[in-house]
mmCIF file of C-alpha atoms and ligand atoms in Angstrom:
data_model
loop_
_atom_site.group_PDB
_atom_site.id
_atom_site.type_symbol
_atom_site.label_atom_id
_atom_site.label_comp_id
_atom_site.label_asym_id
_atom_site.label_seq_id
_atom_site.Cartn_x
_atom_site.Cartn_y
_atom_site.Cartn_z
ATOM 1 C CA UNK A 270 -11.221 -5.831 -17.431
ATOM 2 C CA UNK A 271 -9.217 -3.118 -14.891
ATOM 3 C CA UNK A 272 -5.974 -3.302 -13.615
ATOM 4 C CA UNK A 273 -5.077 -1.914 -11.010
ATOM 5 C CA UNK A 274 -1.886 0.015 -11.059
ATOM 6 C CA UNK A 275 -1.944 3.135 -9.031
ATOM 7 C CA UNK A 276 -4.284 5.105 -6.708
ATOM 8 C CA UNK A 277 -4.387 7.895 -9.464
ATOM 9 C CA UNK A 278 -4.850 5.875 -12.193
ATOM 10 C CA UNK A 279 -8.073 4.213 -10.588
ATOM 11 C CA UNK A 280 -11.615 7.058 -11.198
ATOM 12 C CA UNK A 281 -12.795 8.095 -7.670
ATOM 13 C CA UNK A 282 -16.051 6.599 -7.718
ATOM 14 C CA UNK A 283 -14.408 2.958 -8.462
ATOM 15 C CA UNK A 284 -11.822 3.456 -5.439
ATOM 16 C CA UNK A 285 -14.862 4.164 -3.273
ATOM 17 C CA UNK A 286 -16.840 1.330 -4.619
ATOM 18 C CA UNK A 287 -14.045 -0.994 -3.432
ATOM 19 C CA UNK A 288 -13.783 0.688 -0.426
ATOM 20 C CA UNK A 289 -17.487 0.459 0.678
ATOM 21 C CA UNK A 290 -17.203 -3.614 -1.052
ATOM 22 C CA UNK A 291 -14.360 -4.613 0.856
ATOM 23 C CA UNK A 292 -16.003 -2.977 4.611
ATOM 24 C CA UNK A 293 -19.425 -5.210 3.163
ATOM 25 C CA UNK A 294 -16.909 -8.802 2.634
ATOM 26 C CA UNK A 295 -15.336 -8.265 5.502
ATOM 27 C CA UNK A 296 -18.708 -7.314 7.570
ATOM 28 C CA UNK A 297 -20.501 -10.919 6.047
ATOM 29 C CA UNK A 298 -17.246 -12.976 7.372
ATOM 30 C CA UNK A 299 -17.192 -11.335 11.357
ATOM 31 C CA UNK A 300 -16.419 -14.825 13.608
ATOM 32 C CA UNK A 301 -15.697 -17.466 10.459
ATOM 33 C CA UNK A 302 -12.490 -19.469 10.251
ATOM 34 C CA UNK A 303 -10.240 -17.932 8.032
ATOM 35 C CA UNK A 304 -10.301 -20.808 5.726
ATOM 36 C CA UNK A 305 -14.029 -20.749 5.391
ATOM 37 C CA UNK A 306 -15.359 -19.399 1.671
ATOM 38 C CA UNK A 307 -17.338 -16.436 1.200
ATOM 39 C CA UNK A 308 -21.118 -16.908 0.906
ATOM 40 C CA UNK A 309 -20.349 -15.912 -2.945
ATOM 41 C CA UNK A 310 -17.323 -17.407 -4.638
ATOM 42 C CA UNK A 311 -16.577 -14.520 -7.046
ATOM 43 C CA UNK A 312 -13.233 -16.271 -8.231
ATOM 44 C CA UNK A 313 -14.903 -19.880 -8.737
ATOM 45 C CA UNK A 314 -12.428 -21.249 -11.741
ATOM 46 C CA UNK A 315 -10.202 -18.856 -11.562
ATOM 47 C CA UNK A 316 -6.337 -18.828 -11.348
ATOM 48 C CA UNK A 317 -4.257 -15.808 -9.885
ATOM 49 C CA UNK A 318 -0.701 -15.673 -10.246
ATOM 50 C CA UNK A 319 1.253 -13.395 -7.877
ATOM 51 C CA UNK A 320 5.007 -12.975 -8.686
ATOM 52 C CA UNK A 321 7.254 -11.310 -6.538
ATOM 53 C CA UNK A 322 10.441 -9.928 -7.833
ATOM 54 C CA UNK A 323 10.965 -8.543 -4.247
ATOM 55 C CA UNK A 324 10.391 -10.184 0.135
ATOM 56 C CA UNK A 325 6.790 -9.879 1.006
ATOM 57 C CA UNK A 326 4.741 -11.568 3.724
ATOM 58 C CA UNK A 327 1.524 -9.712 4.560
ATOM 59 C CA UNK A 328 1.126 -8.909 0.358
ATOM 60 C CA UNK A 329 1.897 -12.924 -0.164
ATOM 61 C CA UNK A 330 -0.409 -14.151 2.510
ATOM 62 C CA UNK A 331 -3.330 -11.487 2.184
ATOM 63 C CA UNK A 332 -3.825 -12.254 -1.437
ATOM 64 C CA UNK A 333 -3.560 -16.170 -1.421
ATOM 65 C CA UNK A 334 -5.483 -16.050 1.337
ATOM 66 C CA UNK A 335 -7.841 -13.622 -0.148
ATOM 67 C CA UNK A 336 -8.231 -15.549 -3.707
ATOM 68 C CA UNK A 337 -8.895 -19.062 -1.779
ATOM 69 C CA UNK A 338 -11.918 -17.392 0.505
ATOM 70 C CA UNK A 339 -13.204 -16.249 -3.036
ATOM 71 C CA UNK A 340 -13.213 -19.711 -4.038
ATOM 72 C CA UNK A 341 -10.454 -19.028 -6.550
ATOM 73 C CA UNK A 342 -6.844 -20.857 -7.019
ATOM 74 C CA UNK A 343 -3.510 -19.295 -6.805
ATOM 75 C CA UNK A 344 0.288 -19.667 -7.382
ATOM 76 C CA UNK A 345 3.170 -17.753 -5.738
ATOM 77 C CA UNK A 346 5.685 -17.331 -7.963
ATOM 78 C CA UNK A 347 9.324 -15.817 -7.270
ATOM 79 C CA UNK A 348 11.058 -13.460 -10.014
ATOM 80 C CA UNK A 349 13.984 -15.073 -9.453
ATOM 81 C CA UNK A 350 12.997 -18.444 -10.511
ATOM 82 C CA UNK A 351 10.967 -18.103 -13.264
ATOM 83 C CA UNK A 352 12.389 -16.801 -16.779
ATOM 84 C CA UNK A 353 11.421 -13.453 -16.377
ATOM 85 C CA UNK A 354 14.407 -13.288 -14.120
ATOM 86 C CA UNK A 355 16.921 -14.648 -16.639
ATOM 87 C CA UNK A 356 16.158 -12.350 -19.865
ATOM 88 C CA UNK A 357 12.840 -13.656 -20.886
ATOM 89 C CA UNK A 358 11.162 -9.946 -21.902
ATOM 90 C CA UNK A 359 8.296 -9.212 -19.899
ATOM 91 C CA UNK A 360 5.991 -8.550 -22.662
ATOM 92 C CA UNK A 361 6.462 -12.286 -23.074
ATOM 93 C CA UNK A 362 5.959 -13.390 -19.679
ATOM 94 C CA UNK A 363 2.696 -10.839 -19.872
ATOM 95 C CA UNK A 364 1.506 -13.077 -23.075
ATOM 96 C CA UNK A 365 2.297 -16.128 -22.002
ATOM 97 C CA UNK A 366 1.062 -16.144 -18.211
ATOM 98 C CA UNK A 367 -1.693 -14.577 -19.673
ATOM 99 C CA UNK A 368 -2.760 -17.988 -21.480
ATOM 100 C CA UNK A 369 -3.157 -19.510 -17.836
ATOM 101 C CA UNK A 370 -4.078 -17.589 -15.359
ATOM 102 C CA UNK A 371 -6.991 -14.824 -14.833
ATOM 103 C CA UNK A 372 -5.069 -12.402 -12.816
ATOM 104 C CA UNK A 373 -1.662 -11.266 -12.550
ATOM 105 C CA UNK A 374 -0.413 -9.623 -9.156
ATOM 106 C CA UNK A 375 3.102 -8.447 -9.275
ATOM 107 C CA UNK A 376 5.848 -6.783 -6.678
ATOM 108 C CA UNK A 377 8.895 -5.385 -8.847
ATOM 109 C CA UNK A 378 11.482 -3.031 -8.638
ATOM 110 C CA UNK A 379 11.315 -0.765 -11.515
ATOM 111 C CA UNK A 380 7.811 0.542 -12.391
ATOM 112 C CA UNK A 381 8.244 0.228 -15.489
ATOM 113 C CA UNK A 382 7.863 -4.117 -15.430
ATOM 114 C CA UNK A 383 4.340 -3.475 -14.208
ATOM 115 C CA UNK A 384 3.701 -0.684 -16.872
ATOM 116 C CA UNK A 385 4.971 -3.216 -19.627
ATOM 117 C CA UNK A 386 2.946 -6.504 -17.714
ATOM 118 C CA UNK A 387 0.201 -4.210 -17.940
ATOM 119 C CA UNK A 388 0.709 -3.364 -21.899
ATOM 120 C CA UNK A 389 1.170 -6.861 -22.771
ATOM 121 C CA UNK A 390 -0.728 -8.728 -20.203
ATOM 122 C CA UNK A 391 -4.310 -9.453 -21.549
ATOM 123 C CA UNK A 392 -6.087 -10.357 -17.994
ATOM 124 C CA UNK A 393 -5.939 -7.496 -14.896
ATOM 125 C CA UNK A 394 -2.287 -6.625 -13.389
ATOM 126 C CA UNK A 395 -2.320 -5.388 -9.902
ATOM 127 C CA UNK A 396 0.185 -3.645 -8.396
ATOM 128 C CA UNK A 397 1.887 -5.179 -5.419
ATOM 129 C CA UNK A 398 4.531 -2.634 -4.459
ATOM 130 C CA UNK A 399 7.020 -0.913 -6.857
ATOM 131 C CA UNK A 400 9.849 0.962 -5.719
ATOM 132 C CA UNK A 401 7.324 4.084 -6.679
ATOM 133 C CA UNK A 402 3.893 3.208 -5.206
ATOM 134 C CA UNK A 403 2.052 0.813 -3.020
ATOM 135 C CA UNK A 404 -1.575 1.288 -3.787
ATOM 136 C CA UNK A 405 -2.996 -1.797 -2.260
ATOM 137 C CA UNK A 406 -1.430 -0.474 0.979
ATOM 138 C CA UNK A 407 -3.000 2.764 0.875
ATOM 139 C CA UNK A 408 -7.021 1.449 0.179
ATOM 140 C CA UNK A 409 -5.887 -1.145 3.227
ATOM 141 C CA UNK A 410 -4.940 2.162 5.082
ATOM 142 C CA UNK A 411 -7.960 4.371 3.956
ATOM 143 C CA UNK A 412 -10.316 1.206 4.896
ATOM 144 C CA UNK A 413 -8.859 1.545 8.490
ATOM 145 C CA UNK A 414 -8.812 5.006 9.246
ATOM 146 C CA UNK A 415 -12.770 4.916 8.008
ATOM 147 C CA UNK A 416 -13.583 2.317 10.171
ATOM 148 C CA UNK A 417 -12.194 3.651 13.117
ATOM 149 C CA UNK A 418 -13.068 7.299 12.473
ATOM 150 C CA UNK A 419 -15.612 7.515 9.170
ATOM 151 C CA UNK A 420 -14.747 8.961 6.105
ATOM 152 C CA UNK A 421 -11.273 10.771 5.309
ATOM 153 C CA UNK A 422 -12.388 13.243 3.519
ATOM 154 C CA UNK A 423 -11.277 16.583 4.779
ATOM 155 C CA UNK A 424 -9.253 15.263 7.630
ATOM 156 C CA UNK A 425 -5.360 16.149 7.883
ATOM 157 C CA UNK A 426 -2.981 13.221 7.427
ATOM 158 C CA UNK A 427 0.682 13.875 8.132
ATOM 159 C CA UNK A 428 3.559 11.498 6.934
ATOM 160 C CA UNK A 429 6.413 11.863 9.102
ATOM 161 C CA UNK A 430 9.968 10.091 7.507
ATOM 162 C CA UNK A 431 10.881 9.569 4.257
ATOM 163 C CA UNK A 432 8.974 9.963 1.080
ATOM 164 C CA UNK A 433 9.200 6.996 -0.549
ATOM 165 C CA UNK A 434 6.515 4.629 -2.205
ATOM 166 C CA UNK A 435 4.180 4.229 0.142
ATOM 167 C CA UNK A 436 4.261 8.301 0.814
ATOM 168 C CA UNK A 437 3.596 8.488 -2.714
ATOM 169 C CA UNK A 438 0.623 6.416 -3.157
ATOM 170 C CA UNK A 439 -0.971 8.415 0.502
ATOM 171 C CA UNK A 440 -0.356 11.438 -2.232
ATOM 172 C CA UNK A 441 -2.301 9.909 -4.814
ATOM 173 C CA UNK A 442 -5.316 8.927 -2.360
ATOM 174 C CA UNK A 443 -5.284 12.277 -0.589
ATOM 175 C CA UNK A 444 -6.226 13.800 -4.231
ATOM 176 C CA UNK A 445 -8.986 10.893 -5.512
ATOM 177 C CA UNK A 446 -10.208 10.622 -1.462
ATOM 178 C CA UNK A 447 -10.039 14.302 -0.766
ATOM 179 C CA UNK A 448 -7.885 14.732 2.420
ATOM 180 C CA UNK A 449 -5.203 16.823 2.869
ATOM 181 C CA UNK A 450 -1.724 15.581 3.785
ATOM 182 C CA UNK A 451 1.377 17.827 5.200
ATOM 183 C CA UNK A 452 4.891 15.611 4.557
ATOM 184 C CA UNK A 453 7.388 16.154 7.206
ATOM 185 C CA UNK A 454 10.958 14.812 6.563
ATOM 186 C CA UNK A 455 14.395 15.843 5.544
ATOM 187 C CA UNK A 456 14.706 17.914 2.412
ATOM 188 C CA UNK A 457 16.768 15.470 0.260
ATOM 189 C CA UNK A 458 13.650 12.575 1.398
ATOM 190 C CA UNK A 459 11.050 14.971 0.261
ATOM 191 C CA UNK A 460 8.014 13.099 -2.139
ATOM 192 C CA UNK A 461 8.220 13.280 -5.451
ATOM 193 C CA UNK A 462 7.305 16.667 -6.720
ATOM 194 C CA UNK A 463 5.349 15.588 -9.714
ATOM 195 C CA UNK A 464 3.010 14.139 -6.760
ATOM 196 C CA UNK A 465 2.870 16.390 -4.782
ATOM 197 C CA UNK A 466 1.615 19.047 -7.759
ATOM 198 C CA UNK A 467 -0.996 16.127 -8.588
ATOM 199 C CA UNK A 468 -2.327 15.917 -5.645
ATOM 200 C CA UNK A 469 -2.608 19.939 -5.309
ATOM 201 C CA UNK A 470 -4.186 20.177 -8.596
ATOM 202 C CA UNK A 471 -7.370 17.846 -7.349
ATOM 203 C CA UNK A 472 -7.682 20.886 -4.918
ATOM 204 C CA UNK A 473 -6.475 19.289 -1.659
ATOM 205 C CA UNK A 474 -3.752 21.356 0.749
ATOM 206 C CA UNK A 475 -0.199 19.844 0.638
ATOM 207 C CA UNK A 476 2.040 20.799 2.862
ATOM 208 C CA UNK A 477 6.098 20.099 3.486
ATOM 209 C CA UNK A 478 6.835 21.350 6.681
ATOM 210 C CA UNK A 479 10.641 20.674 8.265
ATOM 211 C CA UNK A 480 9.503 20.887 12.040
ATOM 212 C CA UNK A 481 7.631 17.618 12.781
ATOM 213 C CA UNK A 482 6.255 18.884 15.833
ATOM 214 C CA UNK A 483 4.216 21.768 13.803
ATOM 215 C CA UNK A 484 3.957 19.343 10.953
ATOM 216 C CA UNK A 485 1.352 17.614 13.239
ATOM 217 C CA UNK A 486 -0.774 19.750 14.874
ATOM 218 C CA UNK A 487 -4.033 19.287 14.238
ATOM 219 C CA UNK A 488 -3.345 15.717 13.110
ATOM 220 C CA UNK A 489 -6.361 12.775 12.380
ATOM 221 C CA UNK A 490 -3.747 10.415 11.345
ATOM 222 C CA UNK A 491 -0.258 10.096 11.969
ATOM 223 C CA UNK A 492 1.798 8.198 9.313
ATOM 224 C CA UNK A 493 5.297 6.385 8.628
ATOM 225 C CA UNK A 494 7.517 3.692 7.396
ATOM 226 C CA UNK A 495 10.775 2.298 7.338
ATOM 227 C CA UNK A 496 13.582 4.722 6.850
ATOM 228 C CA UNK A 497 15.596 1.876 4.543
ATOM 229 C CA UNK A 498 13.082 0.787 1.729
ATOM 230 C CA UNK A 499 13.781 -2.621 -0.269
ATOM 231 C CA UNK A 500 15.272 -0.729 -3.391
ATOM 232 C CA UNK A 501 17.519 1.372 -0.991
ATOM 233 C CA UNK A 502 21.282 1.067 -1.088
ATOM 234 C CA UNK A 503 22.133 -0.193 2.270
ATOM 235 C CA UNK A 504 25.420 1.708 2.163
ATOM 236 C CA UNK A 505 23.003 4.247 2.062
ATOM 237 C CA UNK A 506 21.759 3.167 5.803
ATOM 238 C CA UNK A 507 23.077 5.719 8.137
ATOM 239 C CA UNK A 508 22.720 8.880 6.351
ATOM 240 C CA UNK A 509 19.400 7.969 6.011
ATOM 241 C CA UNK A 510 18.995 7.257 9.902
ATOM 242 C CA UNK A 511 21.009 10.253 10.699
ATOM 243 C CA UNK A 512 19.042 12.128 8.838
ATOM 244 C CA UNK A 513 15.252 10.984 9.720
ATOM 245 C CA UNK A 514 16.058 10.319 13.170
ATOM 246 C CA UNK A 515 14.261 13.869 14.287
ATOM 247 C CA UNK A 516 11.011 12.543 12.248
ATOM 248 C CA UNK A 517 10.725 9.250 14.757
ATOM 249 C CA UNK A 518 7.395 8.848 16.117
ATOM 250 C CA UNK A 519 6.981 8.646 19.301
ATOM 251 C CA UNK A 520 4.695 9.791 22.226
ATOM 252 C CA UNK A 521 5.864 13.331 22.402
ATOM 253 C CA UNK A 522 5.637 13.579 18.981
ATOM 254 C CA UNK A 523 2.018 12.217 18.872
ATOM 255 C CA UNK A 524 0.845 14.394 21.695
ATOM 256 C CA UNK A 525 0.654 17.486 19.137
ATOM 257 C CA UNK A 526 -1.744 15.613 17.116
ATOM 258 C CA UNK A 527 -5.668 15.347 17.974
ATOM 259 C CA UNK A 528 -6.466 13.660 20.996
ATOM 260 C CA UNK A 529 -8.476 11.372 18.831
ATOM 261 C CA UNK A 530 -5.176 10.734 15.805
ATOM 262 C CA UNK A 531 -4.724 7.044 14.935
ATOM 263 C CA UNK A 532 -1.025 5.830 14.321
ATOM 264 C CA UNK A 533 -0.556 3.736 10.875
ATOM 265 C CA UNK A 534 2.499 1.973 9.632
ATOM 266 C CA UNK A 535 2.335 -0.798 6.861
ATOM 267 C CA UNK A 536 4.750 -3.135 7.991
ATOM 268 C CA UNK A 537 7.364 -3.945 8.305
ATOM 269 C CA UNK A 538 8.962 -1.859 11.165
ATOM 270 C CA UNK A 539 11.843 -1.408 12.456
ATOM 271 C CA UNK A 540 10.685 -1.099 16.144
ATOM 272 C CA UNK A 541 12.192 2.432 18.032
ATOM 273 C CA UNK A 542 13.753 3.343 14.680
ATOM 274 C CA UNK A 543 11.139 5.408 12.127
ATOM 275 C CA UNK A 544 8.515 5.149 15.737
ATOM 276 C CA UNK A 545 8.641 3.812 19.260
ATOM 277 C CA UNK A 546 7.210 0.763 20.203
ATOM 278 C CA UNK A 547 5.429 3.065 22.771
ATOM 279 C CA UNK A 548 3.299 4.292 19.576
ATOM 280 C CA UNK A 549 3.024 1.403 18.209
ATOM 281 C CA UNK A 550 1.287 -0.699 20.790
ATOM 282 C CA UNK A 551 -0.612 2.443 22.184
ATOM 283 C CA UNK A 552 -4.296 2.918 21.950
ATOM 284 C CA UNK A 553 -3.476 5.208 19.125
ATOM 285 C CA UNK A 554 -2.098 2.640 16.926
ATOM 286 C CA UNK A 555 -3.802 0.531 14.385
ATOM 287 C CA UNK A 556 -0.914 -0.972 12.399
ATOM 288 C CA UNK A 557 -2.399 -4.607 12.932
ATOM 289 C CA UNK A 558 -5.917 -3.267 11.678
ATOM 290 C CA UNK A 559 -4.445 -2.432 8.072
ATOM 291 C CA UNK A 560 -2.263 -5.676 8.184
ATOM 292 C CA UNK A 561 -5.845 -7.497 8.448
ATOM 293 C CA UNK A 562 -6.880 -5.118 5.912
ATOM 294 C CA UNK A 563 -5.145 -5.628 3.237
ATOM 295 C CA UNK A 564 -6.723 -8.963 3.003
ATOM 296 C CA UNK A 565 -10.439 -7.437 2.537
ATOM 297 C CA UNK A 566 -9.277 -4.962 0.481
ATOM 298 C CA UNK A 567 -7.359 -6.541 -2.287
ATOM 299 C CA UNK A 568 -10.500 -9.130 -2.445
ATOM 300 C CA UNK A 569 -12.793 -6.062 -3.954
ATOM 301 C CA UNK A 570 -9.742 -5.043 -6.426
ATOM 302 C CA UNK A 571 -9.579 -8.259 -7.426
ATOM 303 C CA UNK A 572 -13.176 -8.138 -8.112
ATOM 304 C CA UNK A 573 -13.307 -4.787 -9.432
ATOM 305 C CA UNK A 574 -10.176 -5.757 -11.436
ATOM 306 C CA UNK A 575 -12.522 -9.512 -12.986
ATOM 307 C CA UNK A 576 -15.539 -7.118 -12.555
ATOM 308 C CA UNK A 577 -17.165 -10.338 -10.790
HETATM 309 N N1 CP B 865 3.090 -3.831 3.969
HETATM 310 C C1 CP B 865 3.541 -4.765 3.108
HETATM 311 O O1 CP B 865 3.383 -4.656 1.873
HETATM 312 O O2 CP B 865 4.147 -5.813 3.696
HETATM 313 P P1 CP B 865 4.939 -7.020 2.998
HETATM 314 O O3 CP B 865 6.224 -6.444 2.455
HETATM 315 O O4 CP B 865 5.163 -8.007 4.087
HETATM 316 O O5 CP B 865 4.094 -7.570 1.880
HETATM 317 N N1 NVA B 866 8.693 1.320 1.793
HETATM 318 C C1 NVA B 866 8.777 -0.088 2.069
HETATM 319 C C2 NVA B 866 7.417 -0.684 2.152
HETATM 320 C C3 NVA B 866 7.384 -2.157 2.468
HETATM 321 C C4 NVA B 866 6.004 -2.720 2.484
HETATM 322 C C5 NVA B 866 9.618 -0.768 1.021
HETATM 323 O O1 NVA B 866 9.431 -0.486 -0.168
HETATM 324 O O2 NVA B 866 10.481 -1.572 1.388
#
């Protein structure tokens, strides 16, 4: 039994093995009805609960869908209405769900609820997005780029915006994937240093460069997000867009990269804010790739995580 809880946490050689299983799933369904099973039905009797503790719709719908093609069962919980969000500890909600069900996905706030699931929980926990990482995000993302331009290794990614969650789980990846990644952003939304030193100490460049223009030369992929995250203040709203408006991708900024740089964003934008819906529909962008994505990629955690 694995669970899957960060990008650093997983060994290299299993992140690539899901990698290279989720291109092979997704390869054997080309042209089927979404509702059709896989060939093999990995998750045959099993039960997958996926709680979230926070809005979601591509993690929701990627990993019910996901669970069913696998021939497995799922229920979508919310925090809110199950004990867990009126004092019931969550080593207790860990034991008990883990009498029912085979799999536990969670979304939370506070990393430290999926730390403590994970401690207590006797099946797999997955992370679905803390206000820390997003890991199933970033082995969408790396399935993406690879398809579209082979393998990462040794290519320059640049995150442009602010270094939040899913910034910090492109750290981990650049250090278990080996590809270098420059941040560019304001100094008080720089990554979290402890990442960033991880990341270096796998032997991969880091950089933090202020001007976003430099910050992208040389660019294979070009990447951002939201400026207002789910566990933001929203009083906190326009110093944040006052201060990452100069980090907005658009085409100008893009034209520094390669001729050949993809545009990623997870989802959900806000359109002409962190990038230009110029970028996003260009031929550059593939932001609808790693929304499909997540779907074949969470199917090979899940089996990594059941080992089935
Ligand atoms: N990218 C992502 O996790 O989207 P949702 O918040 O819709 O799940
Ligand atoms: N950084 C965003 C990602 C949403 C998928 C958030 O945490 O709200």
């Amino acid at each position: 039994m694995n669970h899957f809880l960060d990008i650093h946490l997983t060994d290299p050689a299993d992140l690539r093995g899901i990698i290279d299983q989720a291109a092979t799933m997704k390869n054997a369904r080309l042209g089927r009805p979404r509702g059709a099973p896989d060939d093999t039905q990995p998750l045959k009797d099993h039960m997958v609960a996926l709680i979230f503790e926070k809005p979601s719709t591509r993690t929701r719908v990627s990993f019910d869908v996901g669970v069913r093609q696998m021939g497995g069962q799922t229920m979508v919980l919310s925090g809110s209405d199950m004990q867990l969000g009126h004092g019931e500890t969550i080593a207790d909600t860990a034991r008990v769900l883990s009498r029912y069900v085979d799999l536990i996905m969670i979304r939370t706030f506070d990393e430290a609820v999926l730390t403590e699931m994970a401690e207590f929980a006797t099946v797999p926990v997955i992370n679905g997005l803390t206000d820390r990482t997003h890991p199933c995000q970033i082995m969408a993302d790396i399935l993406t780029f690879e398809e579209h331009r082979g393998p990462i290794a040794g290519k320059k990614v640049v995150w442009s915006g602010d270094g939040n969650n899913v910034c910090s789980s492109f750290l981990h990846a650049a250090g278990q994937f080996g590809f270098d990644l420059t941040f560019t952003g304001p100094p008080t939304l720089d990554p979290e240093p402890e990442f960033i030193d991880l990341a270096r100490s796998k032997g991969v460049n880091v950089a933090v460069e202020r001007d976003p223009a430099k910050a992208v030369e040389g660019a294979d992929l070009v990447v951002t997000d939201t400026w207002v995250s789910m566990h933001d203040a929203q009083s906190a709203r326009e110093r944040r867009h006052n201060q990452l408006r100069p980090y907005r991708v658009d085409a100008a900024l893009m034209s520094h990269a390669k001729p050949e740089a993809l545009f990623m964003h997870c989802l959900p934008a806000h359109r002409d804010d962190e990038a230009t819906s110029e970028v996003m529909d260009g031929p550059q962008s593939v932001i609808f790739d790693e929304a499909e994505n997540r779907l074949h990629a969470q199917k090979a955690i899940m089996r990594w995580c059941l080992a089935v």
